[in-house]
PDB file of C-alpha atoms and ligand atoms in Angstrom:
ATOM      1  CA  UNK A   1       0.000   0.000   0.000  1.00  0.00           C
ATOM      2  CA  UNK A   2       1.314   3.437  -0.902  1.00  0.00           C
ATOM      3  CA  UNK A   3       2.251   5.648   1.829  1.00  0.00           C
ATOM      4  CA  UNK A   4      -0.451   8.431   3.028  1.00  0.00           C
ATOM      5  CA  UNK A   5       1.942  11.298   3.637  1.00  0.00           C
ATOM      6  CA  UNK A   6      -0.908  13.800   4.177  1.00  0.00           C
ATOM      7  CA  UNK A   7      -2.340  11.858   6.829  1.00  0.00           C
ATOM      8  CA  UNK A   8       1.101  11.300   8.082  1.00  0.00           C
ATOM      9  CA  UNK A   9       1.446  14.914   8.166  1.00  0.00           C
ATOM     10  CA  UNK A  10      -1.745  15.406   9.865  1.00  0.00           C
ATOM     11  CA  UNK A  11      -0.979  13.423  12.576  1.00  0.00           C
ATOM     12  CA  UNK A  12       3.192  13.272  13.539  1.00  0.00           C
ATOM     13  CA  UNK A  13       2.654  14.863  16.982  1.00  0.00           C
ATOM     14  CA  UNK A  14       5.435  14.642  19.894  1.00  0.00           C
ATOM     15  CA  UNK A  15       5.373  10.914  21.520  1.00  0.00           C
ATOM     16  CA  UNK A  16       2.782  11.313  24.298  1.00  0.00           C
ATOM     17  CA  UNK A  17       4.232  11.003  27.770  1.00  0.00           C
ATOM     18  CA  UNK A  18       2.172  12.892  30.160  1.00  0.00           C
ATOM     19  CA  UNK A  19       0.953   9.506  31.574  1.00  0.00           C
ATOM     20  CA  UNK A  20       4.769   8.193  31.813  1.00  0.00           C
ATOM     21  CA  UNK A  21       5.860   8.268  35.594  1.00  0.00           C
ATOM     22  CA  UNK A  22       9.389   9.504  35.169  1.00  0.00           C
ATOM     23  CA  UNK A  23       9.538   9.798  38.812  1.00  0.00           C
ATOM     24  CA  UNK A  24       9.640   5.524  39.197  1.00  0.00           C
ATOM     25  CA  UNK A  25      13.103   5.769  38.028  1.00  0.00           C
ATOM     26  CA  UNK A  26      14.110   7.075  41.109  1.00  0.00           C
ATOM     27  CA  UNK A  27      12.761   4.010  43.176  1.00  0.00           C
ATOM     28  CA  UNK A  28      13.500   1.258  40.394  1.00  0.00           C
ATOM     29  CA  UNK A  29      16.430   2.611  38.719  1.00  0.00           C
ATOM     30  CA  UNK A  30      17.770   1.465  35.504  1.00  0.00           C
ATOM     31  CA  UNK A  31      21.396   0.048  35.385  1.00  0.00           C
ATOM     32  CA  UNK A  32      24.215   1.210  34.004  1.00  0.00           C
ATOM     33  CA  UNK A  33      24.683  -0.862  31.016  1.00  0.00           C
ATOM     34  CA  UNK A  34      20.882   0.259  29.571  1.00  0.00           C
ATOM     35  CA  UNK A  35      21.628   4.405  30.741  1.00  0.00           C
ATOM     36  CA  UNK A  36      24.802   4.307  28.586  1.00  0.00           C
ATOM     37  CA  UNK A  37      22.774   3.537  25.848  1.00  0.00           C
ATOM     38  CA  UNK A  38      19.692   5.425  26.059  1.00  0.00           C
ATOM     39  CA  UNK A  39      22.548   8.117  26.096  1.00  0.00           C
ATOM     40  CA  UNK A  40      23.887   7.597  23.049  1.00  0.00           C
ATOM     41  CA  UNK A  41      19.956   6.824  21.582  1.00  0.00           C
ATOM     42  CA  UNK A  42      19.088  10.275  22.800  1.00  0.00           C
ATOM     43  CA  UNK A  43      22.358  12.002  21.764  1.00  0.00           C
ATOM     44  CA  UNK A  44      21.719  10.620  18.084  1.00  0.00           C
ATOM     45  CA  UNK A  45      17.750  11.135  18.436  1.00  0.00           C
ATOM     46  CA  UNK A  46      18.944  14.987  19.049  1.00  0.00           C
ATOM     47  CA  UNK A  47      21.295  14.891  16.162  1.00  0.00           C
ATOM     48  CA  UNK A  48      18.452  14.714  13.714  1.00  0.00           C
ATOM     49  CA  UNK A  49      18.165  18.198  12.690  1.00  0.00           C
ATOM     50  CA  UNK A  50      21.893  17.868  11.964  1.00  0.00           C
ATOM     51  CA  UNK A  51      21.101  14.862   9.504  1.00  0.00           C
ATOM     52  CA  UNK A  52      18.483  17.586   8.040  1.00  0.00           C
ATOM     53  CA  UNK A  53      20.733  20.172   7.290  1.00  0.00           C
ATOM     54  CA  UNK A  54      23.145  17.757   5.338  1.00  0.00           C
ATOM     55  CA  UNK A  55      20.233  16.472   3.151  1.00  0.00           C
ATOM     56  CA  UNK A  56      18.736  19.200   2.593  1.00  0.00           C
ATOM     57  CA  UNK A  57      21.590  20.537   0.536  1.00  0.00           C
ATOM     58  CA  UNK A  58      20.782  17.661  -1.767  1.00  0.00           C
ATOM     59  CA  UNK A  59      18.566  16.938  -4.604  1.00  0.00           C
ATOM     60  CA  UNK A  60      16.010  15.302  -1.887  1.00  0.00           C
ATOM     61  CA  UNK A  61      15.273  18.817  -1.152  1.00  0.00           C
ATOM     62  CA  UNK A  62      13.602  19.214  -4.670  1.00  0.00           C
ATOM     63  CA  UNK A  63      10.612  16.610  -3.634  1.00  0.00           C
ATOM     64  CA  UNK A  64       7.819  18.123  -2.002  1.00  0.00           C
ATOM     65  CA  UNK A  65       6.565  14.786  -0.968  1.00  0.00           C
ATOM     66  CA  UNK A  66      10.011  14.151   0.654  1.00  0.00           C
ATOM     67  CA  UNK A  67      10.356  17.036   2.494  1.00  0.00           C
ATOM     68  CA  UNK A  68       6.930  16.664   3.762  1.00  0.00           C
ATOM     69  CA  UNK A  69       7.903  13.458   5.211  1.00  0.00           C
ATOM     70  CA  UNK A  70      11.593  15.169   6.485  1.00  0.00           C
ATOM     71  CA  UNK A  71       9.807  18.197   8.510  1.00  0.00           C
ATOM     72  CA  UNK A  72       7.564  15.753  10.549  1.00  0.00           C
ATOM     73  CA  UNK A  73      10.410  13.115  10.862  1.00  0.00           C
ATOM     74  CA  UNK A  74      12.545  15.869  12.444  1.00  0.00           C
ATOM     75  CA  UNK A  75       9.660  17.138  14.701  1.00  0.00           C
ATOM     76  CA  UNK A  76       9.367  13.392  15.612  1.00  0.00           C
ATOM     77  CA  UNK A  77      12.352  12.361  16.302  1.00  0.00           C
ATOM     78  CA  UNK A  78      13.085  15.598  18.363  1.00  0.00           C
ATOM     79  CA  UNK A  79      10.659  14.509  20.848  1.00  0.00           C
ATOM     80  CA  UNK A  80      12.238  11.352  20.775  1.00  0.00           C
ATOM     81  CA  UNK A  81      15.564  13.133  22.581  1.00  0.00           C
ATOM     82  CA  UNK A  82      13.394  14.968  24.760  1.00  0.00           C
ATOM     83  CA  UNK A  83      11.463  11.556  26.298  1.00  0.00           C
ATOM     84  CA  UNK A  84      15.121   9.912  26.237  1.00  0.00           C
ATOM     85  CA  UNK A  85      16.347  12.857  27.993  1.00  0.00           C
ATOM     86  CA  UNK A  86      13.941  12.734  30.918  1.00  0.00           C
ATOM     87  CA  UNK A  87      14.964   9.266  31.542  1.00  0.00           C
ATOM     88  CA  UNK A  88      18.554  10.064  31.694  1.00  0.00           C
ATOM     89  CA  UNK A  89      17.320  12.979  33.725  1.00  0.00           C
ATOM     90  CA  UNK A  90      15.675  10.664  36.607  1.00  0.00           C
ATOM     91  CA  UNK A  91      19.043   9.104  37.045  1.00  0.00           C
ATOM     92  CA  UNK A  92      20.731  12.856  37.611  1.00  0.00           C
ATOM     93  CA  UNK A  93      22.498  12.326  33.894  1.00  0.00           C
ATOM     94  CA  UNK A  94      23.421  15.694  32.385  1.00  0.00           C
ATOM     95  CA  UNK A  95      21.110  16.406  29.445  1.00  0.00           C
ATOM     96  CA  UNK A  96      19.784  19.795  28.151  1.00  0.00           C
ATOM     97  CA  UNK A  97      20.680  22.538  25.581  1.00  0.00           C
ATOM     98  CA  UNK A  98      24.736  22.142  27.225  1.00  0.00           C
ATOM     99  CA  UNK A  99      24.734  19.032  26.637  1.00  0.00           C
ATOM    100  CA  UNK A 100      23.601  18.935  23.034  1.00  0.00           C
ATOM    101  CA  UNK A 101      25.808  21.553  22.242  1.00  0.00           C
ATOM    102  CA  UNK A 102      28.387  19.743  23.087  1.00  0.00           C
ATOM    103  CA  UNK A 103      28.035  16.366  20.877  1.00  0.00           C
ATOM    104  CA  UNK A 104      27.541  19.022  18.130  1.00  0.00           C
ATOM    105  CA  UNK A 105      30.607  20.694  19.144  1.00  0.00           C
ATOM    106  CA  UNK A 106      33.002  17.640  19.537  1.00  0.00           C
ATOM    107  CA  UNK A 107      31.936  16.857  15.926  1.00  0.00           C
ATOM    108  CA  UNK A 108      34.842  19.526  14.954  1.00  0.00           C
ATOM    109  CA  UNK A 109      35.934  20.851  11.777  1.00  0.00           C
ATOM    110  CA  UNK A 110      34.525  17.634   9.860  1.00  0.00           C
ATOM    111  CA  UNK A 111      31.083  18.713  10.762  1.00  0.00           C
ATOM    112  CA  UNK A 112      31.278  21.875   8.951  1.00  0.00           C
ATOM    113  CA  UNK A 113      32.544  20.808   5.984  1.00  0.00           C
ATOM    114  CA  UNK A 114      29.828  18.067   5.659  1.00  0.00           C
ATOM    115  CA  UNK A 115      27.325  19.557   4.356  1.00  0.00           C
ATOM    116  CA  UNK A 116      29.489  20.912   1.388  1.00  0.00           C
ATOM    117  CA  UNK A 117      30.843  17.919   0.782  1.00  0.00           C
ATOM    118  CA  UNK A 118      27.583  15.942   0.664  1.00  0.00           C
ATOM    119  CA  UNK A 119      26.368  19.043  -1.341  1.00  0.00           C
ATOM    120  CA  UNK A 120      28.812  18.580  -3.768  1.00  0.00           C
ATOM    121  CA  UNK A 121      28.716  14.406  -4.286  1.00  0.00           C
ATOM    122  CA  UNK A 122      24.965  14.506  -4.230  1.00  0.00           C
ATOM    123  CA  UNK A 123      24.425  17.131  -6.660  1.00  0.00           C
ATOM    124  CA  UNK A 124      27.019  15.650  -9.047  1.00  0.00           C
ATOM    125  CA  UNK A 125      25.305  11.678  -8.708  1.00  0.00           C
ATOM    126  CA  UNK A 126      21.560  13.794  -9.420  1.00  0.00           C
ATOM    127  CA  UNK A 127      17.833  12.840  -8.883  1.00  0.00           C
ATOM    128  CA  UNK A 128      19.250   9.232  -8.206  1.00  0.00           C
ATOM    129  CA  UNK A 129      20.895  10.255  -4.413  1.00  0.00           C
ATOM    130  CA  UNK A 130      17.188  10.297  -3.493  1.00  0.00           C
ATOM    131  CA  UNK A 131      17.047   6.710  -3.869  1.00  0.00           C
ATOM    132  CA  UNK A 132      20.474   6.264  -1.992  1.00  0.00           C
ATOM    133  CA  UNK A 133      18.808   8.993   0.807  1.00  0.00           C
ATOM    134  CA  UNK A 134      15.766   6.684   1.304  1.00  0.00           C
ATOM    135  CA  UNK A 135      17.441   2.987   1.049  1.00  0.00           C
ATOM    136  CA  UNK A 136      19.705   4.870   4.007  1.00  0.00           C
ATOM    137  CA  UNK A 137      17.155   6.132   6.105  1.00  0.00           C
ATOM    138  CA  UNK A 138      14.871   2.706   5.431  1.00  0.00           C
ATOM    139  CA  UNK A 139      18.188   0.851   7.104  1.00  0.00           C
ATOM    140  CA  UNK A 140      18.301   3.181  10.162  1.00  0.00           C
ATOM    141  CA  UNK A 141      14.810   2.848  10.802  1.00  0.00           C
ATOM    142  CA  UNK A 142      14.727  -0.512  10.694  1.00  0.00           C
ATOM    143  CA  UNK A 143      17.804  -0.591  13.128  1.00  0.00           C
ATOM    144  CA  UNK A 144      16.549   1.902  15.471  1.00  0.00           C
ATOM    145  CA  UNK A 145      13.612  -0.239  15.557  1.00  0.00           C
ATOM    146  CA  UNK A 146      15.439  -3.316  16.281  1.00  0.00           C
ATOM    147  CA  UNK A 147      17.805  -1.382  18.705  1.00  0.00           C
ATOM    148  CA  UNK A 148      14.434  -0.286  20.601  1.00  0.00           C
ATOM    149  CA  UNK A 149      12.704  -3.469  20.804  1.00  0.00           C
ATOM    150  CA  UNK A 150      16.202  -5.209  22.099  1.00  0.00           C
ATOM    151  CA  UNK A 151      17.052  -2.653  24.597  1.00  0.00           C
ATOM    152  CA  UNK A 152      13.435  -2.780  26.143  1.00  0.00           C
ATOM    153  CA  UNK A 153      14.010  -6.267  26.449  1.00  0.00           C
ATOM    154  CA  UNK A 154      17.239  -6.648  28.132  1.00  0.00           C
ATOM    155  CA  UNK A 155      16.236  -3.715  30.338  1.00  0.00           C
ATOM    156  CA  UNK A 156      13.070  -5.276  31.696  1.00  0.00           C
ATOM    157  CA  UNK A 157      11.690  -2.263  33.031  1.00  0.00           C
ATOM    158  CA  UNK A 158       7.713  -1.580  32.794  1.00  0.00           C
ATOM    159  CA  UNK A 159       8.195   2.059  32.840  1.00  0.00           C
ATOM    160  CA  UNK A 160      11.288   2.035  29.781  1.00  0.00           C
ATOM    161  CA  UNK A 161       8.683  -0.558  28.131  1.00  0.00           C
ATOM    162  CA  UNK A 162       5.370   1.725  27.654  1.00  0.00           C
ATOM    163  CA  UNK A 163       7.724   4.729  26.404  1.00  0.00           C
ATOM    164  CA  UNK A 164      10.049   2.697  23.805  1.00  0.00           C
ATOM    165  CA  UNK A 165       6.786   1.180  22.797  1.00  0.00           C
ATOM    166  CA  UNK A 166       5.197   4.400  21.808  1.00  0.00           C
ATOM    167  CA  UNK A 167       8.666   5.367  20.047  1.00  0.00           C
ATOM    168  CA  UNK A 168       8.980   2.124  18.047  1.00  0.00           C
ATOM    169  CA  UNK A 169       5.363   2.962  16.715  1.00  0.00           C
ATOM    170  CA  UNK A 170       6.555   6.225  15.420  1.00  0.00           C
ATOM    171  CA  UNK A 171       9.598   4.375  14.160  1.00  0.00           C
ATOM    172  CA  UNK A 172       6.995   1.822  12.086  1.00  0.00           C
ATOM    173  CA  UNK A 173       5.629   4.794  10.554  1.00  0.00           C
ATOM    174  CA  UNK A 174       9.523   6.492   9.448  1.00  0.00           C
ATOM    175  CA  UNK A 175      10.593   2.782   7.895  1.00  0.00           C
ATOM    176  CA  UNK A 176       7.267   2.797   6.369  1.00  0.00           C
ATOM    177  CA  UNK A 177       8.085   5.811   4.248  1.00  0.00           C
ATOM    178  CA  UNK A 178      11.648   5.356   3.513  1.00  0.00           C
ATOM    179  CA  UNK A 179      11.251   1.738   2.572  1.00  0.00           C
ATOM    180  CA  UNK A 180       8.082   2.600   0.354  1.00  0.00           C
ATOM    181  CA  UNK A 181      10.222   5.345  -1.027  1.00  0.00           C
ATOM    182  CA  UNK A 182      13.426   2.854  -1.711  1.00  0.00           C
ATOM    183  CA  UNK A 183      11.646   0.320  -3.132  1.00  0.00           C
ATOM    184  CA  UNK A 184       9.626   2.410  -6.041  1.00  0.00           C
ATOM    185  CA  UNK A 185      12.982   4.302  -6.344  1.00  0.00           C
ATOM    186  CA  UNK A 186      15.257   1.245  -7.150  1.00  0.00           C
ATOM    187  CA  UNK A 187      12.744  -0.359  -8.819  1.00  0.00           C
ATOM    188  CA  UNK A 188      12.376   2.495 -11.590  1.00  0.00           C
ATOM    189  CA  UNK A 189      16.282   3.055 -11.935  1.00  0.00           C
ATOM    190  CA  UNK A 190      19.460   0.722 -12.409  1.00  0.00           C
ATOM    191  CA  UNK A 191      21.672   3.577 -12.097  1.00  0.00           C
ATOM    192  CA  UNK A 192      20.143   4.005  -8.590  1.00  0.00           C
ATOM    193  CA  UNK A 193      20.310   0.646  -7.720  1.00  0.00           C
ATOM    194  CA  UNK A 194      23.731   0.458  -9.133  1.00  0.00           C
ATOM    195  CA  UNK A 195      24.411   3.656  -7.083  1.00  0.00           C
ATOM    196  CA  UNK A 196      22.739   2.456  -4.092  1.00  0.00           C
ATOM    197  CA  UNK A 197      24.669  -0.563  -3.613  1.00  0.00           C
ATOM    198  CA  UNK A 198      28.122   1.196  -4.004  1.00  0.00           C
ATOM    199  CA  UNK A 199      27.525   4.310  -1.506  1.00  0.00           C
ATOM    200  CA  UNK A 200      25.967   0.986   1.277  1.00  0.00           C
ATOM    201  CA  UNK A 201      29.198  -0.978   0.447  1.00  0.00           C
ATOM    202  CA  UNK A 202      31.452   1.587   0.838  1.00  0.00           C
ATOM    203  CA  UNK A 203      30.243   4.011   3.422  1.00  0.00           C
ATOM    204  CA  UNK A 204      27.271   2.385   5.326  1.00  0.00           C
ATOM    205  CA  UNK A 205      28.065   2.084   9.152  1.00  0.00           C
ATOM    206  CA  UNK A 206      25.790   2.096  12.302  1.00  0.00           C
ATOM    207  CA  UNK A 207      22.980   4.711  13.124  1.00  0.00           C
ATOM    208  CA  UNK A 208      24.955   7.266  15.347  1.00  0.00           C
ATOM    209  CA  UNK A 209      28.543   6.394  14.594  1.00  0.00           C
ATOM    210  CA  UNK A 210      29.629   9.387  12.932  1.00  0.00           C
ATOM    211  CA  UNK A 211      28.205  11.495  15.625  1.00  0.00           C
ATOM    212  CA  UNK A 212      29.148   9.477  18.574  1.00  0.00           C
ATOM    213  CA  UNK A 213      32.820   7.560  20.069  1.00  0.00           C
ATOM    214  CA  UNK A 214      33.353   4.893  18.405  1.00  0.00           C
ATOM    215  CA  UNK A 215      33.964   3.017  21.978  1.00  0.00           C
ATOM    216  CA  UNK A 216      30.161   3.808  22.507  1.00  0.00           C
ATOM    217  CA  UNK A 217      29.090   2.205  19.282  1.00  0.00           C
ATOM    218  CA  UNK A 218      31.086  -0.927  20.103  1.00  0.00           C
ATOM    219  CA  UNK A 219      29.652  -0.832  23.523  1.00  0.00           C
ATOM    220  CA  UNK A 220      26.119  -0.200  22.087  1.00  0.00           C
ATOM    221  CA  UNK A 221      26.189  -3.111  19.566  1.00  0.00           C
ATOM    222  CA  UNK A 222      28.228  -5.381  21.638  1.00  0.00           C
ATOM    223  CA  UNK A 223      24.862  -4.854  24.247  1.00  0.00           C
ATOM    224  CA  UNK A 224      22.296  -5.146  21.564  1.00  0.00           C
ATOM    225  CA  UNK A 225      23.517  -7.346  19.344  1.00  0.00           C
ATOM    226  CA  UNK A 226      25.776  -9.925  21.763  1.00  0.00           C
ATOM    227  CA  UNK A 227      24.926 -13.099  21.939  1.00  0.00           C
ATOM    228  CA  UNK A 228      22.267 -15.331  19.804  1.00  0.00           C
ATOM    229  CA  UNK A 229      19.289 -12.998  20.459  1.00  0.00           C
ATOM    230  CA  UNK A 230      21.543 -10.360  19.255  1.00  0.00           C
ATOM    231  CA  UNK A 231      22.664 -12.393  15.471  1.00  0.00           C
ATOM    232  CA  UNK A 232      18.953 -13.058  15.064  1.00  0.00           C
ATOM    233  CA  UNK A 233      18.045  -9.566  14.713  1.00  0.00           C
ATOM    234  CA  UNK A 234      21.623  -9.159  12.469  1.00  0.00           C
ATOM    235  CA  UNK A 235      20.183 -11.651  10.346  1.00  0.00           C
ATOM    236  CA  UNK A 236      16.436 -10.275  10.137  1.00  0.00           C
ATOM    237  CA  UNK A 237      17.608  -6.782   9.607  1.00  0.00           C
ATOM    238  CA  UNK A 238      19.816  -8.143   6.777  1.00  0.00           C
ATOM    239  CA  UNK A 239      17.075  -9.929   4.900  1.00  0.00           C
ATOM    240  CA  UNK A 240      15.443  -6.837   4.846  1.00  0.00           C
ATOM    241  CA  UNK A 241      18.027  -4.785   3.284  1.00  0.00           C
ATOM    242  CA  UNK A 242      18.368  -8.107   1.252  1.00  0.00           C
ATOM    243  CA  UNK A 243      14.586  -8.122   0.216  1.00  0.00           C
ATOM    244  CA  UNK A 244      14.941  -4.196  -1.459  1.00  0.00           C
ATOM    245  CA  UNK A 245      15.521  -4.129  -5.357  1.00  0.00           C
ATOM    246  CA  UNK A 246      19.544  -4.805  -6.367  1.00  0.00           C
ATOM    247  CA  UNK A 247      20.263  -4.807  -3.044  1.00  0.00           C
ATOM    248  CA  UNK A 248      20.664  -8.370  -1.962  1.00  0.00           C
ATOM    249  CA  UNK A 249      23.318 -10.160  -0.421  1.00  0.00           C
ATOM    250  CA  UNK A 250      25.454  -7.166   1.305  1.00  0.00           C
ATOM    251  CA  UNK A 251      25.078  -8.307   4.464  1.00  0.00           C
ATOM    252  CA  UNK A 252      25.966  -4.812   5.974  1.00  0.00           C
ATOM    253  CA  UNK A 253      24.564  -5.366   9.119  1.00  0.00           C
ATOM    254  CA  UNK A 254      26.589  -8.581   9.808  1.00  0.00           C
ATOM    255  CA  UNK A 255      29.523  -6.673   8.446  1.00  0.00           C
ATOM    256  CA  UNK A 256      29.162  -4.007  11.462  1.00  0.00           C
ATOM    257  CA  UNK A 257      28.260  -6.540  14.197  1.00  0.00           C
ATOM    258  CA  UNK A 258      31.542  -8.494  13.136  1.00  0.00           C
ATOM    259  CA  UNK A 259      33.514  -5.076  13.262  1.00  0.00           C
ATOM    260  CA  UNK A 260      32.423  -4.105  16.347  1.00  0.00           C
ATOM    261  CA  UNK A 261      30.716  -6.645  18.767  1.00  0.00           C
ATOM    262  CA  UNK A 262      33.542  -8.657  20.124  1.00  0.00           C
ATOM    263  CA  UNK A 263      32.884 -12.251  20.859  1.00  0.00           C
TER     264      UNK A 263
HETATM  265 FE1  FE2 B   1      13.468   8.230  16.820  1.00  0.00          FE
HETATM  266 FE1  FE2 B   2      12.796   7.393  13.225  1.00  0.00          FE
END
């Protein structure tokens, strides 16, 4: 079924939360392996409008129906940070305008070149970087997803449950876009899917690990993805990737768990 982007319009709202008890975190605490990281979850959920700025210097910007999706994704995932934050906030974790500053300002010199490099590459490749821009954000999604369900798991807390429930919904609706948008898009073009499958190869690597240390992404896969829970979702998130036009048999994910979970 196509994608309804006016009623998805319509109705992105902020993840409700008035009903979440923040306050239980004080009496029934999470530990420390989960708050590490719903830090780095809310410290990439935060970075979104970052990720906005560097595509919208790119052809993507030139689809109205794509940057209809992009301003509510943005105002979604925003409130995503904010409900991570409060957590982190319960357990007397720094978090606030400082704090986001900060990953921002870490990012260096790299950070504000990127959006002139990307503005150069995508411009040059054309109309079929949209297709690479959706198969990209389809992946993400799909691993945020995963990376939601798992951690809600392996936390075991009914409080972390109800809120990464409502997020993952949200999260359904972002993969249902991009992976709508992916599929048509390869589908129509072999340059794209030619393109696609050389820009995954080559530069593909975990949601949040060119924003965050790369001992944090280690630490964060090694958590989600250790162990044979952890290579079942590898493999499912793999035969999704592997299920989108041209794009089968890269086995990206279980290229990054190998790189970076140990044992
Ligand atoms: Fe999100
Ligand atoms: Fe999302």
């Amino acid at each position: 079924m196509a994608f309804d982007i006016d009623a998805y319009a319509r109705t992105a709202a902020p993840v409700a939360d008035d009903d979440i008890d923040y306050d239980a975190f004080r009496d029934q605490p999470l530990d420390a392996a989960v708050l590490r990281c719903l830090r780095y979850m809310c410290d990439v959920e935060s970075h979104t409008v970052c990720y906005l700025r560097d595509l919208l210097v790119t052809p993507s910007h030139t689809d109205p129906t794509v940057t209809a999706f992009l301003t509510m994704w943005a105002y979604e995932e925003y409130w995503h940070g904010e409900a991570l934050a409060k957590v982190l906030a319960a357990h007397g974790i720094a978090t606030g305008a400082d704090h986001i500053r900060s990953v921002r300002v870490r990012l260096g010199r790299r950070d504000r070149i990127a959006p002139i490099q990307q503005a150069l590459i995508a411009n040059l490749v054309g109309v079929d970087f949209v297709a690479v821009h959706m198969t990209w954000g389809a992946i993400n999604e799909w691993s945020t997803h995963a990376g939601y369900a798992r951690l809600a798991e392996r936390a075991g807390h009914p409080v972390l449950s109800v809120l990464l429930d409502r997020i993952m919904r949200q999260e359904t609706r972002h993969v249902a876009f991009y992976a709508s948008q992916a599929r048509d898009r390869l589908a129509a073009s072999g340059r794209a899917r030619r393109l696609t499958r050389f820009a995954l190869r080559r530069f593909w690597a975990p949601v949040g690990s060119g924003v965050m240390p790369q001992r944090e992404t280690r630490f964060l896969l090694g958590y989600l993805l250790g162990g044979p829970a952890g290579e079942g979702i590898v493999a499912e998130l793999d035969r999704k990737i592997d299920h989108l036009p041209g794009l089968d048999g890269l086995g990206l994910v279980a290229r990054a768990a190998r790189l970076h979970v140990v044992g």
